[in-house]
Tab-separated table of C-alpha atoms in Angstrom:
chain	number	residue	atom	x	y	z
A	1	ALA	CA	44.491	43.524	-36.936
A	2	GLN	CA	42.199	44.320	-34.046
A	3	LYS	CA	42.993	47.631	-32.437
A	4	ILE	CA	41.722	46.650	-28.991
A	5	THR	CA	42.048	43.119	-27.680
A	6	GLN	CA	40.440	41.845	-24.521
A	7	THR	CA	41.449	38.218	-24.143
A	8	GLN	CA	39.230	37.319	-21.180
A	9	PRO	CA	35.618	36.747	-22.229
A	10	GLY	CA	34.674	36.026	-18.617
A	11	MET	CA	36.247	36.467	-15.211
A	12	PHE	CA	35.230	35.510	-11.685
A	13	VAL	CA	36.398	37.180	-8.490
A	14	GLN	CA	35.531	36.725	-4.863
A	15	GLU	CA	33.924	39.667	-3.137
A	16	LYS	CA	36.485	42.005	-1.515
A	17	GLU	CA	39.349	40.680	-3.615
A	18	ALA	CA	41.144	42.563	-6.394
A	19	VAL	CA	40.829	41.643	-10.056
A	20	THR	CA	42.714	42.637	-13.209
A	21	LEU	CA	41.008	42.874	-16.576
A	22	ASP	CA	43.382	42.756	-19.514
A	23	CYS	CA	43.486	45.076	-22.496
A	24	THR	CA	46.070	45.374	-25.235
A	25	TYR	CA	45.915	47.867	-28.057
A	26	ASP	CA	47.495	48.514	-31.404
A	27	THR	CA	48.195	51.933	-32.855
A	28	SER	CA	50.913	53.765	-34.716
A	29	ASP	CA	49.622	57.122	-33.535
A	30	PRO	CA	51.878	58.500	-30.773
A	31	SER	CA	48.970	60.428	-29.279
A	32	TYR	CA	45.963	58.480	-28.065
A	33	GLY	CA	43.637	58.034	-25.135
A	34	LEU	CA	42.541	54.839	-23.441
A	35	PHE	CA	39.238	54.381	-21.627
A	36	TRP	CA	37.440	51.768	-19.617
A	37	TYR	CA	33.656	51.582	-19.519
A	38	LYS	CA	31.338	49.423	-17.463
A	39	GLN	CA	28.093	48.050	-18.846
A	40	PRO	CA	25.773	46.580	-16.206
A	41	SER	CA	22.889	44.329	-17.176
A	42	SER	CA	20.708	47.424	-17.474
A	43	GLY	CA	22.679	48.236	-20.630
A	44	GLU	CA	23.873	51.797	-20.062
A	45	MET	CA	27.634	52.194	-20.542
A	46	ILE	CA	29.357	54.085	-17.745
A	47	PHE	CA	32.781	55.719	-17.957
A	48	LEU	CA	35.268	54.467	-15.365
A	49	ILE	CA	38.753	55.731	-16.055
A	50	TYR	CA	40.967	57.433	-18.642
A	51	GLN	CA	44.688	57.255	-19.466
A	52	GLY	CA	46.446	59.499	-21.956
A	53	SER	CA	49.392	58.193	-23.940
A	54	TYR	CA	51.636	60.928	-22.601
A	55	ASP	CA	50.532	60.612	-18.985
A	56	GLN	CA	53.501	59.735	-16.809
A	57	GLN	CA	51.512	58.198	-13.998
A	58	ASN	CA	48.917	55.465	-13.989
A	59	ALA	CA	45.384	56.767	-13.694
A	60	THR	CA	43.348	56.063	-10.580
A	61	GLU	CA	39.683	56.692	-9.786
A	62	GLY	CA	38.604	55.397	-6.413
A	63	ARG	CA	38.735	51.592	-6.509
A	64	TYR	CA	39.734	51.638	-10.179
A	65	SER	CA	43.292	51.955	-11.404
A	66	LEU	CA	44.801	51.534	-14.810
A	67	ASN	CA	48.052	49.610	-15.158
A	68	PHE	CA	49.470	51.365	-18.210
A	69	GLN	CA	52.497	49.715	-19.831
A	70	LYS	CA	53.161	51.770	-22.923
A	71	ALA	CA	55.985	49.676	-24.344
A	72	ARG	CA	53.818	46.563	-24.135
A	73	LYS	CA	50.770	48.465	-25.391
A	74	SER	CA	48.689	47.261	-22.510
A	75	ALA	CA	46.172	49.119	-20.347
A	76	ASN	CA	44.827	46.714	-17.774
A	77	LEU	CA	42.046	47.720	-15.418
A	78	VAL	CA	42.511	46.849	-11.760
A	79	ILE	CA	39.470	46.813	-9.506
A	80	SER	CA	40.323	46.638	-5.833
A	81	ALA	CA	38.026	45.346	-3.082
A	82	SER	CA	35.442	43.943	-5.513
A	83	GLN	CA	31.786	44.441	-4.699
A	84	LEU	CA	28.733	42.534	-5.897
A	85	GLY	CA	27.712	45.631	-7.836
A	86	ASP	CA	30.873	45.357	-9.909
A	87	SER	CA	29.371	42.400	-11.776
A	88	ALA	CA	29.035	43.713	-15.322
A	89	MET	CA	30.637	43.754	-18.731
A	90	TYR	CA	33.785	45.890	-19.014
A	91	PHE	CA	35.018	47.454	-22.220
A	92	CYS	CA	38.398	48.877	-23.071
A	93	ALA	CA	38.369	51.619	-25.710
A	94	MET	CA	40.838	53.855	-27.524
A	95	ARG	CA	40.747	57.221	-29.253
A	96	GLU	CA	43.563	58.104	-31.641
A	97	ASN	CA	44.597	61.654	-32.381
A	98	THR	CA	44.308	61.063	-36.133
A	99	ASN	CA	40.572	60.484	-35.690
A	100	ALA	CA	39.543	61.494	-32.217
A	101	GLY	CA	35.864	61.212	-33.004
A	102	LYS	CA	36.021	57.484	-33.562
A	103	SER	CA	36.445	55.396	-30.420
A	104	THR	CA	37.383	51.757	-30.962
A	105	PHE	CA	36.103	49.228	-28.437
A	106	GLY	CA	37.227	45.755	-27.468
A	107	ASP	CA	34.835	42.816	-27.272
A	108	GLY	CA	34.521	43.174	-23.513
A	109	THR	CA	35.043	41.046	-20.425
A	110	THR	CA	32.153	39.827	-18.316
A	111	LEU	CA	33.066	40.068	-14.644
A	112	THR	CA	31.144	38.122	-12.035
A	113	VAL	CA	31.727	38.876	-8.367
A	114	LYS	CA	30.950	35.955	-6.105
A	115	PRO	CA	29.726	36.483	-2.526
B	1	GLY	CA	16.637	65.012	-18.521
B	2	ALA	CA	20.298	65.213	-17.654
B	3	GLY	CA	21.455	62.176	-19.621
B	4	VAL	CA	21.386	60.906	-23.202
B	5	SER	CA	17.902	59.814	-24.109
B	6	GLN	CA	17.089	57.212	-26.752
B	7	SER	CA	13.747	56.134	-28.112
B	8	PRO	CA	12.190	53.732	-28.520
B	9	SER	CA	13.861	51.445	-25.994
B	10	ASN	CA	12.627	48.433	-27.933
B	11	LYS	CA	11.581	48.087	-31.549
B	12	VAL	CA	10.298	44.959	-33.250
B	13	THR	CA	9.861	45.172	-36.988
B	14	GLU	CA	9.365	42.965	-39.978
B	15	LYS	CA	12.068	42.325	-42.520
B	16	GLY	CA	11.936	44.905	-45.278
B	17	LYS	CA	10.381	47.699	-43.215
B	18	ASP	CA	12.107	50.985	-42.431
B	19	VAL	CA	12.872	52.037	-38.858
B	20	GLU	CA	13.888	55.295	-37.214
B	21	LEU	CA	15.825	55.451	-33.978
B	22	ARG	CA	16.062	58.691	-32.059
B	23	CYS	CA	18.774	60.118	-29.835
B	24	ASP	CA	18.567	63.231	-27.681
B	25	PRO	CA	22.078	64.119	-26.448
B	26	ILE	CA	23.076	65.970	-23.321
B	27	SER	CA	22.412	69.658	-23.727
B	28	GLY	CA	25.530	71.520	-24.810
B	29	HIS	CA	27.334	68.463	-26.142
B	30	THR	CA	28.607	69.203	-29.616
B	31	ALA	CA	29.558	65.647	-30.510
B	32	LEU	CA	27.124	62.779	-31.049
B	33	TYR	CA	27.941	59.171	-31.890
B	34	TRP	CA	26.069	56.054	-32.965
B	35	TYR	CA	27.310	52.554	-32.194
B	36	ARG	CA	25.873	49.113	-32.750
B	37	GLN	CA	26.253	46.263	-30.286
B	38	SER	CA	25.379	42.736	-31.309
B	39	LEU	CA	24.536	40.200	-28.614
B	40	GLY	CA	27.499	39.711	-26.275
B	41	GLN	CA	29.820	41.645	-28.556
B	42	GLY	CA	31.746	44.880	-28.465
B	43	LEU	CA	30.649	48.156	-29.937
B	44	GLU	CA	30.805	48.774	-33.664
B	45	PHE	CA	31.216	52.407	-34.686
B	46	LEU	CA	28.599	53.656	-37.133
B	47	ILE	CA	28.759	57.444	-37.441
B	48	TYR	CA	29.616	60.578	-35.517
B	49	PHE	CA	28.690	64.234	-35.738
B	50	GLN	CA	30.829	67.089	-34.488
B	51	GLY	CA	29.211	70.501	-34.441
B	52	ASN	CA	28.464	71.745	-37.932
B	53	SER	CA	31.157	69.641	-39.603
B	54	ALA	CA	30.307	66.930	-42.089
B	55	PRO	CA	29.642	63.676	-40.224
B	56	ASP	CA	32.076	60.780	-40.312
B	57	LYS	CA	29.968	58.058	-41.916
B	58	SER	CA	32.786	55.592	-42.356
B	59	GLY	CA	31.227	52.962	-40.087
B	60	LEU	CA	27.822	52.714	-41.736
B	61	PRO	CA	27.592	49.103	-42.960
B	62	SER	CA	25.531	49.760	-46.068
B	63	ASP	CA	23.617	52.463	-47.900
B	64	ARG	CA	20.477	51.283	-46.118
B	65	PHE	CA	21.785	53.108	-43.066
B	66	SER	CA	21.678	56.873	-42.740
B	67	ALA	CA	21.681	59.394	-39.941
B	68	GLU	CA	21.033	63.051	-39.525
B	69	ARG	CA	21.382	65.540	-36.745
B	70	THR	CA	19.030	68.469	-36.792
B	71	GLY	CA	19.927	71.812	-35.256
B	72	GLY	CA	23.033	70.351	-33.686
B	73	SER	CA	20.951	68.438	-31.181
B	74	VAL	CA	18.613	65.505	-31.782
B	75	SER	CA	19.780	62.757	-34.117
B	76	THR	CA	17.858	60.130	-36.031
B	77	LEU	CA	19.358	56.896	-37.316
B	78	THR	CA	17.320	55.422	-40.154
B	79	ILE	CA	17.585	51.871	-41.392
B	80	GLN	CA	15.774	51.188	-44.641
B	81	ARG	CA	14.572	47.768	-45.786
B	82	THR	CA	15.657	46.145	-42.535
B	83	GLN	CA	17.322	42.736	-42.590
B	84	GLN	CA	17.580	40.150	-39.833
B	85	GLU	CA	21.298	40.870	-39.445
B	86	ASP	CA	20.387	44.427	-38.432
B	87	SER	CA	19.051	43.049	-35.137
B	88	ALA	CA	21.205	44.551	-32.389
B	89	VAL	CA	21.282	47.203	-29.704
B	90	TYR	CA	21.881	50.643	-31.154
B	91	LEU	CA	23.677	52.910	-28.724
B	92	CYS	CA	23.925	56.652	-28.928
B	93	ALA	CA	26.517	58.670	-27.053
B	94	SER	CA	27.462	62.304	-26.749
B	95	SER	CA	30.436	64.277	-25.521
B	96	LEU	CA	31.264	67.919	-25.003
B	97	VAL	CA	33.727	67.887	-27.896
B	98	THR	CA	35.710	65.282	-29.792
B	99	SER	CA	39.088	65.303	-28.133
B	100	LEU	CA	41.328	62.542	-26.924
B	101	ASN	CA	40.367	62.761	-23.283
B	102	GLU	CA	36.649	63.326	-23.676
B	103	LYS	CA	34.605	60.518	-22.201
B	104	LEU	CA	31.426	59.394	-23.869
B	105	PHE	CA	28.034	59.577	-22.180
B	106	PHE	CA	25.810	56.789	-23.413
B	107	GLY	CA	22.092	56.345	-23.632
B	108	SER	CA	20.376	53.110	-22.661
B	109	GLY	CA	20.120	52.014	-26.277
B	110	THR	CA	17.413	50.813	-28.624
B	111	GLN	CA	17.020	47.056	-28.887
B	112	LEU	CA	16.079	46.396	-32.522
B	113	SER	CA	14.632	43.028	-33.458
B	114	VAL	CA	13.979	42.271	-37.115
B	115	LEU	CA	11.684	39.295	-37.649
């Protein structure tokens, strides 16, 4: 079974609107970390936000927030007030305590922000 | 430089030739990772190094692939007898340590094309 599932290959959003990118994960490890990365067309992956499995509150970083629903094993990324520069590929990733050196990535979601 | 540096940025080779891809991590980062990204796909883990510990090679797809990290810094990924299916972007990343909440810093990748 895939450990990270991103079901939206492509998403469109109007500039200044909010958008949610879905991510579900599968692990039996009670201790894990969840990440979102952005990959613009230039290719370099950029870290956006992190959520630990034991964190009580949803993570936020500026316009990015993570909607963490532990029981559902979902970690959706919410981007508020979308900007044209947000157009990129977005990857959800997980690190498990049993092998913290090995991050597992989803297949990504391509987000296009329309003016 | 301040970031992860990879060279070459592009490599075109003929089937059956050997190639070497280089990664220079951020100074002071003890962990170094190699990933492979096929066109429009997610990241496939290849190998990671943590300090002086034995590397986790569990993601290397075949014995044609090998990697080393000299002096705890620069790493070289070698692909012997390249095949067309090896064509992909090879991404290197580094982090301060391998722990659950450590984000990865990525290089811009090496685009490998095997003709």
